[in-house]
Coordinates of C-alpha atoms in Angstrom, one line a residue:
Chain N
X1 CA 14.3 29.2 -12.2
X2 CA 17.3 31.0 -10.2
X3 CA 15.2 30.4 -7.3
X4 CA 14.8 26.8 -7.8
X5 CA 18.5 26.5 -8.7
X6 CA 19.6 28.1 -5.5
X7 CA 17.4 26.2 -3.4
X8 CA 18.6 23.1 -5.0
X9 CA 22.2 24.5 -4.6
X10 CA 21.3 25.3 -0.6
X11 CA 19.3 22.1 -0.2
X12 CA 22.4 19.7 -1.8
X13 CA 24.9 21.4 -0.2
X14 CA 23.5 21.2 3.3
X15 CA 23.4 17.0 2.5
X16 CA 26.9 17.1 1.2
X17 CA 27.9 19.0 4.2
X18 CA 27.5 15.3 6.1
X19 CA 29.1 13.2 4.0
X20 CA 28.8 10.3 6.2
X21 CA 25.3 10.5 5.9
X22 CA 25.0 10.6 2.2
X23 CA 27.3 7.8 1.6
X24 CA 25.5 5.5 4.1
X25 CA 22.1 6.1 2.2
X26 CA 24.2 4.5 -0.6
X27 CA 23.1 1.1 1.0
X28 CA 19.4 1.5 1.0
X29 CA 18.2 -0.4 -1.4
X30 CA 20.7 -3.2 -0.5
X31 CA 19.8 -3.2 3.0
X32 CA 16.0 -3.2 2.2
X33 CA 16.1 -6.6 -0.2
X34 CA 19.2 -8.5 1.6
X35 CA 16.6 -9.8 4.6
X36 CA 14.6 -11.0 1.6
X37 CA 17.1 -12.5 -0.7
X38 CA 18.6 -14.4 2.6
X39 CA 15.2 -16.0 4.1
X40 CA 15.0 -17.3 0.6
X41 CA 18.4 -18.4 0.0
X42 CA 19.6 -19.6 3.9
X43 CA 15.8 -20.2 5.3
X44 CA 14.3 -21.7 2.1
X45 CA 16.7 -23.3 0.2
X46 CA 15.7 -21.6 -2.5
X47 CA 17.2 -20.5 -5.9
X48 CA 17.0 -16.9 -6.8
X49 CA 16.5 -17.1 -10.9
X50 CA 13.0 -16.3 -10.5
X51 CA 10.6 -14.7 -7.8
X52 CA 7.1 -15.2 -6.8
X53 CA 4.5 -14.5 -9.3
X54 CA 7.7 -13.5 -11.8
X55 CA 10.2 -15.3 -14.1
X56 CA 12.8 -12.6 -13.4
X57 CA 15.9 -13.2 -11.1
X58 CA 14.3 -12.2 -8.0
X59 CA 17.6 -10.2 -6.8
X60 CA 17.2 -7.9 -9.6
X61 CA 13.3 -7.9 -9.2
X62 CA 13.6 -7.1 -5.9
X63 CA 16.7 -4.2 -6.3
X64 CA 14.4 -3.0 -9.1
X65 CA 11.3 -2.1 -6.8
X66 CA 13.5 -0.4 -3.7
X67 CA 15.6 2.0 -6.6
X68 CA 12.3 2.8 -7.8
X69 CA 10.9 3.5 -4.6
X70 CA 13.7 5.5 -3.3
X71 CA 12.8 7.7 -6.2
X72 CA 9.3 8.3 -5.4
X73 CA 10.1 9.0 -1.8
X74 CA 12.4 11.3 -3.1
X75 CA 9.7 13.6 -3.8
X76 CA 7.5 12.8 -1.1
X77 CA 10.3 14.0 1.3
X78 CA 9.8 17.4 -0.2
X79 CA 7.2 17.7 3.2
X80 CA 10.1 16.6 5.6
X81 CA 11.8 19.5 4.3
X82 CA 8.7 21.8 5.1
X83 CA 8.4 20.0 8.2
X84 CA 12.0 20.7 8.9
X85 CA 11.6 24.5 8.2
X86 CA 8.6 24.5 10.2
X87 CA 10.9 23.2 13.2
X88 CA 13.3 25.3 12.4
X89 CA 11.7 28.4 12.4
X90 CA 11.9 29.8 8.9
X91 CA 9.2 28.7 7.5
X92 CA 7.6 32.2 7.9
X93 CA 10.6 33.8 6.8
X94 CA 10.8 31.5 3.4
X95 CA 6.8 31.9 2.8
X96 CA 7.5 35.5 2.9
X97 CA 9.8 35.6 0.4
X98 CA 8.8 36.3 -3.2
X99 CA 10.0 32.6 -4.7
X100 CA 7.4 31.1 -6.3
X101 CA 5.7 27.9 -4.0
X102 CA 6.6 26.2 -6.9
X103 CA 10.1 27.0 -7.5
X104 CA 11.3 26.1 -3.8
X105 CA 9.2 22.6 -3.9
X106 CA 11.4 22.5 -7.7
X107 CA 14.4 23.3 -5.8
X108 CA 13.7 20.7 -2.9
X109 CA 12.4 17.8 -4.8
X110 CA 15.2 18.1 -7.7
X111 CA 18.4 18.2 -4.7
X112 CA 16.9 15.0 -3.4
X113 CA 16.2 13.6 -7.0
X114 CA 19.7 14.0 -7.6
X115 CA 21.4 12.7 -4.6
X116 CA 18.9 9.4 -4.9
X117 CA 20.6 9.3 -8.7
X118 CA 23.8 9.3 -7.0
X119 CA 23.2 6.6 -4.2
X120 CA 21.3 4.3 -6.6
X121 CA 24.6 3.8 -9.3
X122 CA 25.7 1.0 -7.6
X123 CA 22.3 -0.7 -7.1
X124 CA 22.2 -0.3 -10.6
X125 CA 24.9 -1.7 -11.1
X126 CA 24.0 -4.9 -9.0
X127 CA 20.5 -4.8 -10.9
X128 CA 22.9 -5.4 -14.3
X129 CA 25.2 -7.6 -13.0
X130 CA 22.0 -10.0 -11.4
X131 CA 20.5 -10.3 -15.0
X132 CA 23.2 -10.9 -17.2
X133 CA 24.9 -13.6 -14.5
X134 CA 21.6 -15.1 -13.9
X135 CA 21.9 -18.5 -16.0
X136 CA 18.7 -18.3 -18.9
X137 CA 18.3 -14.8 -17.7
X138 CA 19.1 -11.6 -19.7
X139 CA 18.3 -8.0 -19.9
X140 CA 15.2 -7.9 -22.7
X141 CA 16.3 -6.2 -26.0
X142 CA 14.7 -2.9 -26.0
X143 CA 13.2 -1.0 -28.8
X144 CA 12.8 2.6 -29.2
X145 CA 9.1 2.2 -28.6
X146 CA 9.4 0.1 -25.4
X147 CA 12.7 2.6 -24.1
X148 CA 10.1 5.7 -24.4
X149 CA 7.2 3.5 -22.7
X150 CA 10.2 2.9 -19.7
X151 CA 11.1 6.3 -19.7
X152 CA 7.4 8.0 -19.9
X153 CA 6.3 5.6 -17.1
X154 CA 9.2 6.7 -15.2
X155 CA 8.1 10.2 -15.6
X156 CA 4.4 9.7 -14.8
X157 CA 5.3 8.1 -11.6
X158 CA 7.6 11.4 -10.4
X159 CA 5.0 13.6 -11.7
X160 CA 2.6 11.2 -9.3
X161 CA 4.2 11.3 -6.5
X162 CA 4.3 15.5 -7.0
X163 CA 0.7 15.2 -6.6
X164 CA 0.6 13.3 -3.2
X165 CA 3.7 15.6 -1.9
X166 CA 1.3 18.8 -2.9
X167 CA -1.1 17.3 -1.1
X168 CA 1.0 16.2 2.4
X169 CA 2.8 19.5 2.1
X170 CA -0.7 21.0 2.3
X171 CA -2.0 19.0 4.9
X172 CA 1.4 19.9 7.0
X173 CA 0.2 23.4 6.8
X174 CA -2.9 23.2 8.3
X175 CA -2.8 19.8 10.3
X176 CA 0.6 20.0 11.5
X177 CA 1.3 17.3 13.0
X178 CA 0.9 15.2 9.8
X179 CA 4.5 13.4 10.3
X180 CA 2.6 10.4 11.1
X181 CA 0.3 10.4 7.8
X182 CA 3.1 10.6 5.6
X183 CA 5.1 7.8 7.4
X184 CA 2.3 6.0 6.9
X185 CA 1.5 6.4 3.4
X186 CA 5.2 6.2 2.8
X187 CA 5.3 2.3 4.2
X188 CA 2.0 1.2 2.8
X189 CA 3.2 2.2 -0.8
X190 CA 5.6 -0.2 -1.0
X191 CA 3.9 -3.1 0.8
X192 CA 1.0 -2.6 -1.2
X193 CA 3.0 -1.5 -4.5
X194 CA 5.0 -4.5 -5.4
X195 CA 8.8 -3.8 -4.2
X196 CA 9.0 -7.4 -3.2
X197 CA 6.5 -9.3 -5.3
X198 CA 4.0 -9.3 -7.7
X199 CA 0.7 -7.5 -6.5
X200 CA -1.6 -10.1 -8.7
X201 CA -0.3 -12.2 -5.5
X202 CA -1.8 -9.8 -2.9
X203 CA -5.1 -10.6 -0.8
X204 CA -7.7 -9.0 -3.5
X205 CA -8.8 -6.3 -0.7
X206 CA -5.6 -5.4 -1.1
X207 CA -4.7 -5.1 -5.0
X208 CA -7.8 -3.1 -5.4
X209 CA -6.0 -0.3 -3.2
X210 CA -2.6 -0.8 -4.7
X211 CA -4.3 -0.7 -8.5
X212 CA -5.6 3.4 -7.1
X213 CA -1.5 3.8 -6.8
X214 CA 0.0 4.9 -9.5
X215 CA 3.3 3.8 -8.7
X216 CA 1.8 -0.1 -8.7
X217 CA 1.5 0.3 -12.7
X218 CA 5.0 2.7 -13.1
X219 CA 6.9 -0.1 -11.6
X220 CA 4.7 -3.1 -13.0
X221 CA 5.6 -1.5 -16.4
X222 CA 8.7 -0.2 -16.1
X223 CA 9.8 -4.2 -14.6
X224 CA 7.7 -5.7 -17.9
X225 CA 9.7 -3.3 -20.0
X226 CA 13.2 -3.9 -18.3
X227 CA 13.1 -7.5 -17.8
X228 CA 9.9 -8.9 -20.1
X229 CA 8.2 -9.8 -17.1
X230 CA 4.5 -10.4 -17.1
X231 CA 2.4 -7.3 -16.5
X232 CA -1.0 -6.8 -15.0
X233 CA -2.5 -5.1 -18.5
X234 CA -0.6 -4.9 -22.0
X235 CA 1.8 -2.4 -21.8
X236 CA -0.5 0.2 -24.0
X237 CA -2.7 -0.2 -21.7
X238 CA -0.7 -0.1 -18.4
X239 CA 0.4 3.3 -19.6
X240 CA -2.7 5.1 -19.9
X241 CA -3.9 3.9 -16.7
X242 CA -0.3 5.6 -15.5
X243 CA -0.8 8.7 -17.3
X244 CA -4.6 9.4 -15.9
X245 CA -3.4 8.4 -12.3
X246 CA -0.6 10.7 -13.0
X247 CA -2.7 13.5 -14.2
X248 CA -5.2 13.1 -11.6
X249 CA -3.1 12.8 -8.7
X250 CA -1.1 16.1 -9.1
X251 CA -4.4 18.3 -10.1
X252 CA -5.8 16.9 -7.0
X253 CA -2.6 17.6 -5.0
X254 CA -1.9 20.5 -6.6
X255 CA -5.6 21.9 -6.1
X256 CA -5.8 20.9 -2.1
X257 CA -2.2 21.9 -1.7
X258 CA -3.5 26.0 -3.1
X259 CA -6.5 25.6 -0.7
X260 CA -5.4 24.5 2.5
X261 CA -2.5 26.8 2.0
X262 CA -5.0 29.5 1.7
X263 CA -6.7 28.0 4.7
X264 CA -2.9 28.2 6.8
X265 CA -2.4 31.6 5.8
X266 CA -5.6 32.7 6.9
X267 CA -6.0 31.0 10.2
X268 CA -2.1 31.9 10.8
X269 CA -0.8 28.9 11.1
X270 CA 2.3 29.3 9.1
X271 CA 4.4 30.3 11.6
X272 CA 3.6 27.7 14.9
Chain V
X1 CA 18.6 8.5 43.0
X2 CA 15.1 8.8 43.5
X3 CA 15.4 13.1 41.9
X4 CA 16.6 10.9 38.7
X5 CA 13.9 8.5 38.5
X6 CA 11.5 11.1 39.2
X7 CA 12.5 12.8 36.5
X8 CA 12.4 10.4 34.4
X9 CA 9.2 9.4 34.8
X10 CA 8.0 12.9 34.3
X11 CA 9.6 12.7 31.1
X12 CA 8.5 9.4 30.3
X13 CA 4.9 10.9 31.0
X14 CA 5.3 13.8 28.6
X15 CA 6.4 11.6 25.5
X16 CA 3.2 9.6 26.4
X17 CA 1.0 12.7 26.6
X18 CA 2.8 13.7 23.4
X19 CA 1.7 10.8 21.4
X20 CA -1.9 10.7 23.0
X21 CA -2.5 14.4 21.9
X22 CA -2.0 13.5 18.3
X23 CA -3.7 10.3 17.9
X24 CA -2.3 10.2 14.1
X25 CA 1.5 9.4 16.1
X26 CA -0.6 6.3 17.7
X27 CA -2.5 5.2 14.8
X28 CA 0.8 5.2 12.6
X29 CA 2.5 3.3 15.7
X30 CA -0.2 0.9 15.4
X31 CA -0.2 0.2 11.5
X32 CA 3.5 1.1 10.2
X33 CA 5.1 -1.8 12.0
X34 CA 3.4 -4.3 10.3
X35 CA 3.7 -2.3 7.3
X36 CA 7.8 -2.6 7.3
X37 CA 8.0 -6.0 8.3
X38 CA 4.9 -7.1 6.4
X39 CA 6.8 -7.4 2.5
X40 CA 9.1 -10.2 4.3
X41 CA 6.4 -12.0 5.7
X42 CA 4.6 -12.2 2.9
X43 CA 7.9 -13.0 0.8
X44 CA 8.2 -15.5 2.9
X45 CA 4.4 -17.1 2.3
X46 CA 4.8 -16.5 -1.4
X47 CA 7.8 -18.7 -1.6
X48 CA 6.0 -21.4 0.4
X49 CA 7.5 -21.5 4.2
X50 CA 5.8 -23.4 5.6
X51 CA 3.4 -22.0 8.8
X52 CA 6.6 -22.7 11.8
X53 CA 9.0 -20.9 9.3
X54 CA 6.5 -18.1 8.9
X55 CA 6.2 -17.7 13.1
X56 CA 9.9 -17.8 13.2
X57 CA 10.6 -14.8 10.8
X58 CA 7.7 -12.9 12.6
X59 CA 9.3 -13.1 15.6
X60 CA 12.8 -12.3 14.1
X61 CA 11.2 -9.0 12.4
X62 CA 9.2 -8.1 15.8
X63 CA 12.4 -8.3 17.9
X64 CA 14.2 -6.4 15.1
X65 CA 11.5 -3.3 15.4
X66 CA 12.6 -3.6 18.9
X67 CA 16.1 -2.7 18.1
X68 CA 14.7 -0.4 15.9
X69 CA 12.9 1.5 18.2
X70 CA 15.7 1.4 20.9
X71 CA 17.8 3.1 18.2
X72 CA 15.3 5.6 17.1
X73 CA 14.1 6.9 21.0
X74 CA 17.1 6.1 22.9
X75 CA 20.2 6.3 20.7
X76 CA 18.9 9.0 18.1
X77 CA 16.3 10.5 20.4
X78 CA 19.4 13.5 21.5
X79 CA 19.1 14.4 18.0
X80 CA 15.6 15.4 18.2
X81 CA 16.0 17.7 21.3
X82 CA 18.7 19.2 19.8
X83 CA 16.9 19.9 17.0
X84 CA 14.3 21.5 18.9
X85 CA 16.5 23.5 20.6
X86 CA 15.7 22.2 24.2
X87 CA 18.4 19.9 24.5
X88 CA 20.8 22.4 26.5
X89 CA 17.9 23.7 29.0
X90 CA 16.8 19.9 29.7
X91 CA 20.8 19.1 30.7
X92 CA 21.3 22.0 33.0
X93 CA 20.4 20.2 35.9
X94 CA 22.6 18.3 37.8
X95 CA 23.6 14.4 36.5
X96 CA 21.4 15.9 33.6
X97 CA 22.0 12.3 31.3
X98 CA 20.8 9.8 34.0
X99 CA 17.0 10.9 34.2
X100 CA 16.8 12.0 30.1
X101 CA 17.7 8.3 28.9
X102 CA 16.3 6.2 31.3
X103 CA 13.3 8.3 30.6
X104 CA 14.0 7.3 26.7
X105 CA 14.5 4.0 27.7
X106 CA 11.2 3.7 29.3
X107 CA 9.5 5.2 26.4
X108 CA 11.7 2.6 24.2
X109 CA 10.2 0.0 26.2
X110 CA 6.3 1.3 25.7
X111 CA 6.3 1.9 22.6
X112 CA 8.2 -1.4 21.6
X113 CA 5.4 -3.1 23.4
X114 CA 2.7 -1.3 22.0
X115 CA 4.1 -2.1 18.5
X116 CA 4.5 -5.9 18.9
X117 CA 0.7 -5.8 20.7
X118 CA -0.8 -4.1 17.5
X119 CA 1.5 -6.5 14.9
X120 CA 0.3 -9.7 16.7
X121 CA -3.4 -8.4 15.8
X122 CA -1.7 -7.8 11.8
X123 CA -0.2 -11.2 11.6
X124 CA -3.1 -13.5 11.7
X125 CA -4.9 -11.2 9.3
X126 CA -2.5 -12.3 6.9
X127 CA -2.1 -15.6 7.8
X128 CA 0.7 -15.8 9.6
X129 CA 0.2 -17.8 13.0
X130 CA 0.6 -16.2 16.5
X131 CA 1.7 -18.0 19.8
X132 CA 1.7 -16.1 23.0
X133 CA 2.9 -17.1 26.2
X134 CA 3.9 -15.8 29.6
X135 CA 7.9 -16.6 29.6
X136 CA 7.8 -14.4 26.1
X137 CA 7.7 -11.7 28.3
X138 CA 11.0 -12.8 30.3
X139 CA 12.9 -12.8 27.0
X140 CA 11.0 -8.9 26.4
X141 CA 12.5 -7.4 29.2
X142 CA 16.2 -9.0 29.1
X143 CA 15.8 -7.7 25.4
X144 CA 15.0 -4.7 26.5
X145 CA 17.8 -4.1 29.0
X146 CA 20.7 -5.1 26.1
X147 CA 19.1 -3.1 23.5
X148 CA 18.8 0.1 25.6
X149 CA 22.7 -0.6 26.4
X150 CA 23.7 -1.4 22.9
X151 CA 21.9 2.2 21.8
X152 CA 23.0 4.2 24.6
X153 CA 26.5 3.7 22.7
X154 CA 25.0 5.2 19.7
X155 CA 23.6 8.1 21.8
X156 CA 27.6 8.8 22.2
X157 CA 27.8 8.8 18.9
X158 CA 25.0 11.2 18.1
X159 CA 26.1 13.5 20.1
X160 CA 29.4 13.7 18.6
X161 CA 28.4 13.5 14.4
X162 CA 25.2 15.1 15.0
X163 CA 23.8 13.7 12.2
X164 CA 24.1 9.9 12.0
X165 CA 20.3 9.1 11.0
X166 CA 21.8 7.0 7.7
X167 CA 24.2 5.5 9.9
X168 CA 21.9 4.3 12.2
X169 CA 19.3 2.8 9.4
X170 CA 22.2 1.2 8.0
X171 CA 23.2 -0.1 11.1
X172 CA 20.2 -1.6 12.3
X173 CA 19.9 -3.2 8.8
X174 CA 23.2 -4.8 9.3
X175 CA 22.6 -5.9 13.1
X176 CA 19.0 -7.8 11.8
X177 CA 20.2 -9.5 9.2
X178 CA 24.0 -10.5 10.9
X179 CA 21.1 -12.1 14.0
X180 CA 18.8 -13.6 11.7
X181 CA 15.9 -11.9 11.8
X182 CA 14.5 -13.5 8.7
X183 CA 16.6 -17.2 8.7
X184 CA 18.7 -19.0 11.3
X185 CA 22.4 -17.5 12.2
X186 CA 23.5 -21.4 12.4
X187 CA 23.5 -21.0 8.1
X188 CA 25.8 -18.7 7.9
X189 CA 29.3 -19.0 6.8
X190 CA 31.6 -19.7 10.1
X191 CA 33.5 -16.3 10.3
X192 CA 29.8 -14.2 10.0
X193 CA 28.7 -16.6 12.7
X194 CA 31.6 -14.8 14.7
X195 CA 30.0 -11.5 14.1
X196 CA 26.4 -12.5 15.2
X197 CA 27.5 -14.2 18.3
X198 CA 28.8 -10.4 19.3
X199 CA 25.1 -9.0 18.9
X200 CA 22.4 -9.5 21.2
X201 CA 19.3 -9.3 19.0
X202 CA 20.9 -12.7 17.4
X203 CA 20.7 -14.5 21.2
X204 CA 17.0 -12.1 21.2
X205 CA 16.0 -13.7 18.4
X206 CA 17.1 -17.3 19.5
X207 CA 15.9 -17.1 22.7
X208 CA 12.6 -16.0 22.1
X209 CA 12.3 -18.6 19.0
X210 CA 13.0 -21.2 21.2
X211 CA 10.5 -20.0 23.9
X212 CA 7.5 -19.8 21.6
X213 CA 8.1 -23.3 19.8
X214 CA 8.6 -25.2 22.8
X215 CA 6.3 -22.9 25.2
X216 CA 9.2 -23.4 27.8
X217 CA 11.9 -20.6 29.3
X218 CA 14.7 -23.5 29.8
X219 CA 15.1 -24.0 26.3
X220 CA 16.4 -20.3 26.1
X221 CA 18.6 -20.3 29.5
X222 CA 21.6 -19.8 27.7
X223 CA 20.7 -17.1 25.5
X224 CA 19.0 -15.2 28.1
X225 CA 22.2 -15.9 30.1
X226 CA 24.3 -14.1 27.0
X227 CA 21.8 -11.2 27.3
X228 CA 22.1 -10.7 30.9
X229 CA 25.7 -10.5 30.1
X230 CA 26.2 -8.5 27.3
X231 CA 24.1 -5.5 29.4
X232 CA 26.3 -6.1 32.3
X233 CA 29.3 -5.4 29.9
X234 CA 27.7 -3.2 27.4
X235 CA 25.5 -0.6 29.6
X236 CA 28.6 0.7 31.6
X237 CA 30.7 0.9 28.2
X238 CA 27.5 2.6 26.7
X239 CA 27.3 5.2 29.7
X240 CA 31.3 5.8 29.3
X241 CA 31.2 6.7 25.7
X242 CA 28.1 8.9 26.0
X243 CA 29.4 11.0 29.1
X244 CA 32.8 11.1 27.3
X245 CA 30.9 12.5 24.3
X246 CA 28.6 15.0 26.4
X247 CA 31.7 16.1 27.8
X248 CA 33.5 16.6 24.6
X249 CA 30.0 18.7 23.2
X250 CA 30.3 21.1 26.1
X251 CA 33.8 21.7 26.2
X252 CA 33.7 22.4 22.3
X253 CA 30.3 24.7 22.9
X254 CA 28.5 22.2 20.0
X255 CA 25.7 20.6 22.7
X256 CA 22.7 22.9 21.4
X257 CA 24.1 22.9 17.7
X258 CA 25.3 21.3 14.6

C-alpha cells in the first residue's frame, strides 16, 4: 500500500509539475464532441434535444461517452507509463525493486484516475447544465437501486479496462514495440463503443464486436441509468453481462500479463 | 545546401525504415485514422446528411489528420528525440535545424499521404462516397507547405515548454473546428469568421471542397492563393521563433533535458 501511495504521489506530482499540460487536458472531452455538436447544429440544421438512436439531449449524450472514456483510458495508459520507463531506462531498475507488480500498476492507474476526476468537473458540469436546460429534458430521478446499478457498472468497467492494461502491459514486455496495438485498440473502443451514438445503429459486423467490449454495456447502462435512455438489455440484465466481461477480462489479462512477464524475464528483455 | 538535403533525406529514410521494421506502426497508420475521424462520419449519416454533405465532412476530417500529423512529426517530433536522448548529438552538426525538419517535413508529408490513401479505402466501406481527382493533389502539396510552416512555430514552442503534448491536442482541436472541418466556416458568427480566415486548414478545407465537387482547380484559385501566402509569411516567422528558441535551449543548457 506505501508503495502504491508513493508511486501515486511520484506519478501525480511529475503531471502537476507541468501545469500547462494538465489544465489543457481539461478540454478533452469538450474538444472531442464540439466537431459533433457543430456539423449538427451549423451543417444540419439540427436541434440538439435528442441524438441518433436516443431521446437524450445529444450534448449531454455525447459529453457523457468522452467522460466515460477518458476514464477507461485512464487505466489503459498505465502501459504508456511502462513504455515511458522502458524509454527511460528504469524500467530494470523499478522491476528490481521489491514493490509488488501490482502496487506500482495501483500507483500508476490511481494518479491518472485522479487527475481524469479533476479534468472531468467541468464536463460534468456541462453534462448537468445540458439536461436540466434541455426543454422536456431532465436528469431521471434515481433510486437507491438504480444509483448502486450506476455505480457498480462504473466499477466493472475500471476493473475492465485493468484487464486489457494487464494484458498490453504484458505484451509491451515481450513485443515491445506494441505502441501501435494499443493506439489502436484505444481508437476502436470508442468508435465501436458508443461515445457518439447508439451502437444498435452500428453496421451489425460491427455491434457483434462492440457487444465483446465491456465498456459498450458500462456506458449503455450507466447512460439508461443517468438519463432513462433506452438500453440494449434490461438493466438486470445489462449488468451481468458487465460483471462476466468484467471478471473475464481482468483474469485473462491478469493471467497473460504473469506469463509473458515470465516470458520477458527469461528471454531478458526487460531492460532493451 | 545540398549537405542539408542530403541529410535530410537520410533521415527521412530512417523514419521510413523505422515504421517498415515494425509493421504494427503501419497497420495502426493504416486503420486509426479512420478510426478518429470515423464517429463524425457516421454522426453525420445517423443524423441524415445527405451523400454531398457526407463527402464534404470527409474531406474536412482528412485535411484535419493532415494538420494533425504535421503537428505530431514536425512540431512535437523535437520532443521525441529529446526524449530519447539523441536530440543533442543529432544538432551538433553545423545548421543542425535545417536538415532535421525538413526531414520531418518530408516524413509529415508521407505519412499524411499514406493516411488519406488507406481512409479513402475506409470511407466507402461505410458508405460514405469518394471522388478522386488529379488537381486534389495541387491542393495536397500547397497544404502541405502551410501546415509544415504553421507547425514549425510550434516546434519553437516545444523546445521551449518541453512538454506541450495537451497543448497541442487542444490546439489542433481548436484550429479544425475554427476551419470547419465538419460544417462550413460561412455559418459561423461574423467575429469567429475573423479567426478562421487567419488559419490555413479553413482555405485547406475550402479549396479542396471546391475541387472535388466541381472536379476543377479554378474554383479554388483564391484559396490556394491564401495558402501560397500564408507559407510565404508564416515559414520565415516559423523558422525565427524556432532558431530563437534553440538558441535560448542552448544558452540555458536545457536542449537534451526537461
Amino acid at each position: 500500500m506505501r508503495a502504491a501511495l508513493t508511486v501515486f504521489r511520484y506519478i501525480l506530482l511529475g503531471d502537476l509539475r507541468y501545469r500547462s499540460e494538465f489544465l489543457w487536458s481539461t478540454l478533452n472531452p469538450l474538444m472531442w464532441i464540439l466537431p459533433a455538436i457543430l456539423m449538427v447544429h451549423f451543417g444540419l440544421g439540427e436541434g440538439l434535444q435528442s441524438g441518433p438512436g436516443t431521446p437524450v439531449n445529444y450534448v449531454a449524450f455525447f459529453l457523457t461517452g468522452a467522460i466515460y472514456w477518458n476514464y477507461v483510458e485512464a487505466v489503459w495508459s498505465l502501459c504508456f507509463y511502462l513504455q515511458e520507463a522502458m524509454e527511460g531506462g528504469v524500467l530494470e531498475a523499478l522491476w528490481a525493486t521489491t514493490v509488488p507488480r501490482v502496487a506500482l500498476f495501483g500507483g500508476w492507474s490511481l494518479s491518472k484516475l485522479f487527475s481524469v476526476t479533476l479534468q472531468s468537473a467541468a464536463g460534468l458540469v456541462l453534462v448537468v447544465l445540458a439536461m436540466v436546460g434541455a426543454p422536456g429534458q431532465a436528469l431521471a430521478p434515481v433510486t437507491p437501486v438504480q444509483a448502486a446499478q450506476a455505480t457498480l457498472a462504473a466499477l466493472a468497467s475500471i476493473v475492465a479496462s485493468y484487464g486489457l492494461a494487464f494484458l498490453l502491459v504484458g505484451l509491451s514486455l515481450v513485443y515491445r514495440d506494441v505502441e501501435s496495438i494499443i493506439s489502436m485498440v484505444g481508437n476502436a473502443a470508442p468508435f465501436i463503443g458508443g461515445m457518439a451514438f447508439s451502437v444498435t445503429l452500428l453496421p451489425l459486423p460491427l455491434q457483434v464486436i462492440s457487444f465483446l467490449f465491456p465498456f459498450t454495456w458500462g456506458l449503455d447502462l450507466f447512460r439508461g441509468i443517468v438519463f432513462g435512455s433506452p438500453t440494449i438489455l434490461a438493466p438486470a440484465g445489462e449488468l451481468t453481462v458487465l460483471v462476466a466481461l468484467s471478471v473475464f477480462y481482468v483474469a485473462a489479462g491478469y493471467l497473460g500479463f504473469v506469463y509473458m512477464e515470465k516470458t520477458a524475464r527469461r528471454c531478458g528483455l526487460v531492460a532493451h | 545546401m545540398g549537405t542539408a538535403v542530403r541529410g535530410a533525406l537520410a533521415l527521412a529514410r530512417k523514419e521510413m525504415l523505422y515504421r517498415i521494421r515494425y509493421p504494427a506502426t503501419l497497420a495502426n497508420l493504416g486503420i486509426s485514422p479512420f478510426l478518429i475521424v470515423g464517429p463524425y462520419l457516421m454522426a453525420a449519416r445517423m443524423w441524415g446528411a445527405d451523400p454531398e454533405f457526407q463527402l464534404k465532412v470527409a474531406v474536412g476530417l482528412i485535411l484535419w489528420y493532415w494538420l494533425s500529423q504535421f503537428f505530431w512529426i514536425v512540431g512535437f517530433g523535437l520532443r521525441d528525440e529529446m526524449w530519447e536522448g539523441v536530440l543533442e548529438s543529432l544538432l551538433v552538426v553545423p545548421r543542425p535545424l535545417c536538415p532535421l525538419m525538413l526531414a520531418k517535413f518530408l516524413d509529415s508529408f508521407l505519412v499524411s499521404s499514406y493516411t488519406t490513401a488507406t481512409m479513402l479505402v475506409w470511407f466507402p466501406v461505410f458508405g460514405v462516397p469518394v471522388r478522386l481527382l488529379p488537381a486534389q493533389a495541387v491542393v495536397l502539396l500547397c497544404t502541405g507547405l502551410a501546415l509544415g510552416a504553421l507547425s514549425v512555430l510550434y516546434a519553437g514552442m516545444v523546445l521551449v515548454v518541453k512538454r506541450a503534448g495537451a497543448f497541442g491536442s487542444a490546439t489542433q482541436e481548436a484550429i479544425g473546428i475554427l476551419s470547419g472541418m465538419t460544417f462550413s466556416v460561412s455559418r459561423l458568427p461574423r467575429p469567429v469568421q475573423v479567426v478562421s480566415a487567419l488559419i490555413p486548414l479553413t482555405y485547406a478545407i475550402r479549396a479542396m471542397r471546391a475541387v472535388t465537387i466541381t472536379g476543377s482547380l479554378s474554383a479554388a484559385r483564391a484559396d490556394l492563393a491564401a495558402l501560397v501566402g500564408f507559407t510565404v509569411v508564416v515559414a520565415p516567422l516559423g523558422w525565427y521563433v524556432l532558431n530563437a528558441a534553440y538558441a535560448r535551449a542552448r544558452r540555458q543548457g536545457t536542449l537534451g533535458e526537461f
